[in-house]
Amino acid sequence: MRRIVFVVVGVALILAGVIWMLQGLGAIGGSSMSGNTKWAVIGPIVALIGIGITGAGLRRRRPQR
């Protein structure tokens, strides 16, 4: 169960990071984040954290019984 939570949270962070980056770069419009370079920096950082969490969730081994 814990593995699934790690993977779901990680993927959500990856998606959020990519969206924030694209909004910061102006590729996705329609919000106050559009064209704001702060989000173009924060987005990839969040996506990298998401990749790490997803990787940790996928690498965890099931406890032996």
XYZ file of N, CA and C in Angstrom:
195
model
N 0.823 -1.193 0.000
C 0.000 0.000 0.000
C 0.868 1.258 0.000
N 1.938 1.233 0.775
C 2.818 2.397 0.865
C 3.489 2.676 -0.482
N 3.830 1.629 -1.213
C 4.437 1.801 -2.533
C 3.497 2.544 -3.462
N 2.233 2.184 -3.432
C 1.247 2.823 -4.302
C 1.134 4.303 -3.969
N 1.128 4.634 -2.694
C 1.037 6.033 -2.269
C 2.248 6.814 -2.773
N 3.434 6.258 -2.637
C 4.643 6.926 -3.117
C 4.563 7.183 -4.622
N 4.139 6.183 -5.371
C 4.074 6.321 -6.827
C 3.022 7.349 -7.226
N 1.852 7.302 -6.612
C 0.782 8.249 -6.957
C 1.199 9.681 -6.620
N 1.755 9.886 -5.440
C 2.204 11.229 -5.046
C 3.329 11.692 -5.974
N 4.245 10.816 -6.293
C 5.350 11.173 -7.184
C 4.881 11.575 -8.569
N 3.963 10.804 -9.132
C 3.436 11.127 -10.463
C 2.667 12.445 -10.429
N 1.904 12.681 -9.368
C 1.175 13.946 -9.240
C 2.143 15.127 -9.189
N 3.251 14.976 -8.471
C 4.253 16.042 -8.410
C 4.929 16.258 -9.761
N 5.179 15.185 -10.479
C 5.776 15.315 -11.809
C 4.845 16.105 -12.725
N 3.573 15.729 -12.744
C 2.605 16.427 -13.592
C 2.469 17.890 -13.201
N 2.371 18.155 -11.905
C 2.256 19.540 -11.442
C 3.496 20.336 -11.835
N 4.664 19.753 -11.666
C 5.902 20.437 -12.013
C 5.997 20.771 -13.491
N 5.597 19.828 -14.335
C 5.634 20.073 -15.781
C 4.646 21.174 -16.159
N 3.447 21.116 -15.596
C 2.445 22.149 -15.886
C 2.935 23.511 -15.412
N 3.489 23.578 -14.210
C 3.993 24.855 -13.690
C 5.114 25.395 -14.560
N 5.998 24.509 -15.018
C 7.091 24.949 -15.872
C 6.553 25.517 -17.182
N 5.612 24.802 -17.795
C 5.043 25.274 -19.056
C 4.298 26.593 -18.879
N 3.607 26.751 -17.760
C 2.945 28.024 -17.497
C 3.968 29.132 -17.295
N 5.020 28.845 -16.588
C 6.061 29.839 -16.364
C 6.750 30.266 -17.646
N 6.863 29.335 -18.590
C 7.482 29.648 -19.875
C 6.506 30.310 -20.841
N 5.227 30.358 -20.473
C 4.218 30.987 -21.320
C 3.615 30.058 -22.352
N 3.929 28.758 -22.304
C 3.380 27.798 -23.258
C 1.919 27.475 -22.961
N 1.529 27.587 -21.702
C 0.141 27.387 -21.285
C -0.320 28.702 -20.683
N -1.354 29.259 -21.244
C -1.844 30.549 -20.763
C -3.088 30.402 -19.913
N -3.594 31.537 -19.471
C -4.873 31.545 -18.784
C -4.802 31.611 -17.275
N -3.630 31.857 -16.715
C -3.558 31.988 -15.263
C -2.536 33.058 -14.905
N -2.520 33.410 -13.642
C -1.560 34.419 -13.190
C -0.128 33.883 -13.202
N 0.019 32.577 -13.319
C 1.347 31.964 -13.366
C 1.957 32.059 -14.761
N 1.138 32.322 -15.764
C 1.602 32.333 -17.154
C 2.616 33.446 -17.379
N 3.748 33.081 -17.934
C 4.787 34.039 -18.244
C 5.625 34.482 -17.055
N 5.378 33.918 -15.880
C 6.129 34.272 -14.675
C 7.305 33.297 -14.546
N 8.515 33.798 -14.711
C 9.687 32.918 -14.736
C 9.934 32.191 -13.417
N 9.361 32.686 -12.339
C 9.508 31.988 -11.053
C 8.973 30.564 -11.174
N 7.848 30.398 -11.874
C 7.248 29.075 -12.020
C 8.021 28.215 -13.008
N 8.748 28.853 -13.929
C 9.601 28.099 -14.847
C 10.782 27.479 -14.109
N 11.123 28.003 -12.940
C 12.198 27.451 -12.113
C 11.638 26.461 -11.093
N 10.531 26.819 -10.453
C 9.931 25.956 -9.429
C 9.428 24.650 -10.041
N 8.852 24.715 -11.242
C 8.279 23.535 -11.888
C 9.243 22.372 -12.035
N 10.409 22.585 -12.648
C 11.345 21.465 -12.786
C 11.857 20.930 -11.451
N 11.983 21.802 -10.464
C 12.420 21.348 -9.139
C 11.388 20.401 -8.546
N 10.114 20.777 -8.638
C 9.034 19.924 -8.127
C 8.985 18.620 -8.918
N 9.167 18.689 -10.235
C 9.150 17.478 -11.058
C 10.291 16.536 -10.673
N 11.467 17.077 -10.398
C 12.592 16.233 -9.973
C 12.319 15.568 -8.625
N 11.700 16.303 -7.722
C 11.317 15.706 -6.435
C 10.319 14.577 -6.678
N 9.373 14.804 -7.583
C 8.397 13.771 -7.929
C 9.044 12.540 -8.524
N 10.052 12.746 -9.364
C 10.774 11.608 -9.944
C 11.468 10.810 -8.842
N 12.054 11.508 -7.886
C 12.705 10.824 -6.769
C 11.729 10.023 -5.927
N 10.579 10.612 -5.633
C 9.575 9.910 -4.825
C 9.024 8.714 -5.588
N 8.772 8.888 -6.890
C 8.278 7.771 -7.696
C 9.314 6.652 -7.738
N 10.566 7.016 -7.935
C 11.630 6.008 -7.946
C 11.735 5.270 -6.628
N 11.599 6.007 -5.530
C 11.647 5.366 -4.210
C 10.478 4.400 -4.041
N 9.324 4.779 -4.542
C 8.158 3.902 -4.440
C 8.294 2.654 -5.278
N 8.926 2.788 -6.429
C 9.092 1.630 -7.304
C 10.210 0.710 -6.837
N 11.180 1.232 -6.110
C 12.316 0.427 -5.655
C 12.084 -0.255 -4.323
N 11.108 0.194 -3.591
C 10.865 -0.424 -2.277
C 10.508 -1.892 -2.458
N 11.096 -2.692 -1.637
C 10.811 -4.124 -1.701
C 9.735 -4.465 -0.693
N 8.990 -5.449 -1.046
C 7.957 -5.914 -0.117
C 8.621 -6.660 1.030
N 8.138 -6.433 2.234
C 8.727 -7.160 3.367
C 8.462 -8.661 3.250
N 9.469 -9.445 3.592
C 9.302 -10.890 3.540
C 8.576 -11.358 4.780
N 7.690 -12.282 4.576
C 6.894 -12.800 5.697
C 7.349 -14.163 6.085
